[in-house]
Amino acid sequence: MNKIKIAILQLPGTNCEYETKRCVDALGMTGDIVRWNSSRETIESYDGYILPGGFSFQDRVRSGAIAAKLELMSILEASADQGKPILGICNGCQVLAETGLVPGANDNKIEMALTYNNDNGKRVGFICDWKYVTFKNPSASIFTKEFKDTDVLAIPINHGEGCFIFNDEYVDDVKTLGAIQYCTESGDIDESYPTNPNGSMLNIAGVANKKGNVFAMMPHPERAFFKKQFPKDLEKTLSDSKSELGPWALLLKGMKNYIESEKIKKDVG
Amino acid sequence: MILYTYQKNIDLQAMSASESMKNDLGLETLNKLSRFVAWELEFDGEDETLQLKNLLENSFFIVNPNKELYKVNEMPTRTIRNGEMGIRVKVEQKISQQFDLETLNKNSGVKLKSLRNFLIWDLYVSYDEISSKEDVLKAVTRQVIITTNSSKGLLVNPVSERATISLINPTS
């Protein structure tokens, strides 16, 4: 089987592409940094895509709004329809929200927005911190299916506009999707600040589309991918195994397993 | 009172929005796009003008005088040319915003009672008088204002923002 190729899409203003590539490479896949204006043919040649963090187009108009109008996004929409996996991290998450790929309801109609961090309307500014998250319906997304719904993991957040809002009529649907939610150290979904650091509805920190192959998350898994990235006071949350990989490696492991199984299906077919 | 702030030099947000509307969303008739941040202020006590002066001089929060200009209670407008019409989009966050008035008042020596802000986009588009202005307004709203998917709308995300859209009066 050919080595899995993942495009780490570089928009003007992206700034987390190199560490993201390192994570992809560490799992035995090939991570290529691919510019946003590469040819359709080049972009379509990849097995999966990651939109990394940063400040695409300087967050002009709204975070992710300008990037969502690029031709690249129509290629990603078609790729998502074909079942290819797409992960958006932080600014990548904001871009996916503005594109409508997540939650992907009603033909990618916009059903979700990421607005400024707040505590019941009071602005809480840009947040750079480690937070705990847990998993809801992990089997509903290829990215979360390697986790258990009892897992509670620490992960860094680094954003000013990370408050997930959903159209009221869509909230019940969101509850059925694969998601990660901010929680206390013991795993309780406490809606109050600072457990929920930005005022997100349902404490959502990341959410998948209905099909489960697109995932948008505000926290940075690439900054909690290797054990050495964890601060001393959070090392207690790590397993005792000798592996250098931290718990968030499972996110990309899920992506890798999915692509491998799809390739086998194609080969057999 | 309402304070309308705008960039002294080129507004990069308006420039990117304009490029995206023309190149990605196909609004070739767009002649100009302007952007303003409006602040609605209410002071306790008399002499609002002096309080505003103190607030602006002691806080860079509302206006950064190095890069921004402002007008009070008067919206800076551009003359609408022949064969052109203007559309104003007022954008507000759905989550009501609360600012730290205590700190602003303490640092500026003023008695600010309430503060809210919103964004104003002024679009100037070519108008051939074949269609009615209302029809053009509806079409532009669908094409570049209210975001519905990746190929329609830009200025407003209706999930998190509320918009008021109107024609700009040529005499204003």
XYZ file of C-alpha atoms in Angstrom, chain A residues 83 85-86 101-103 135-149 170 172-180 206-216 251 254-255 258:
46
model
C -15.411 10.683 2.118
C -11.009 13.133 6.010
C -10.562 16.830 6.845
C -18.546 21.916 6.082
C -19.152 21.438 9.787
C -21.702 20.499 10.971
C -15.578 12.996 24.327
C -19.211 12.766 23.244
C -20.302 10.093 20.769
C -16.639 9.315 19.943
C -17.559 6.518 17.546
C -19.479 9.019 15.365
C -16.304 10.535 13.912
C -13.239 8.934 12.397
C -11.110 11.425 14.345
C -12.500 10.565 17.787
C -13.276 6.881 17.415
C -9.951 5.811 19.015
C -11.017 7.590 22.239
C -13.524 6.510 24.877
C -16.350 8.672 26.169
C -29.890 22.664 15.076
C -30.524 18.846 19.157
C -28.767 17.535 16.046
C -25.394 18.695 17.403
C -25.929 16.480 20.453
C -25.841 13.405 18.192
C -22.546 14.305 16.464
C -19.031 13.256 17.441
C -17.687 16.056 19.630
C -15.256 17.093 22.315
C -14.749 20.496 18.661
C -17.432 18.930 16.508
C -17.706 16.600 13.532
C -19.984 16.670 10.525
C -22.843 14.170 10.232
C -20.815 11.823 8.078
C -17.988 11.859 10.634
C -15.137 12.535 8.186
C -14.759 16.279 8.867
C -13.803 17.546 12.312
C -13.398 21.126 13.495
C -6.753 11.777 16.825
C -8.058 7.592 13.768
C -7.530 9.490 10.526
C -9.755 5.315 8.309
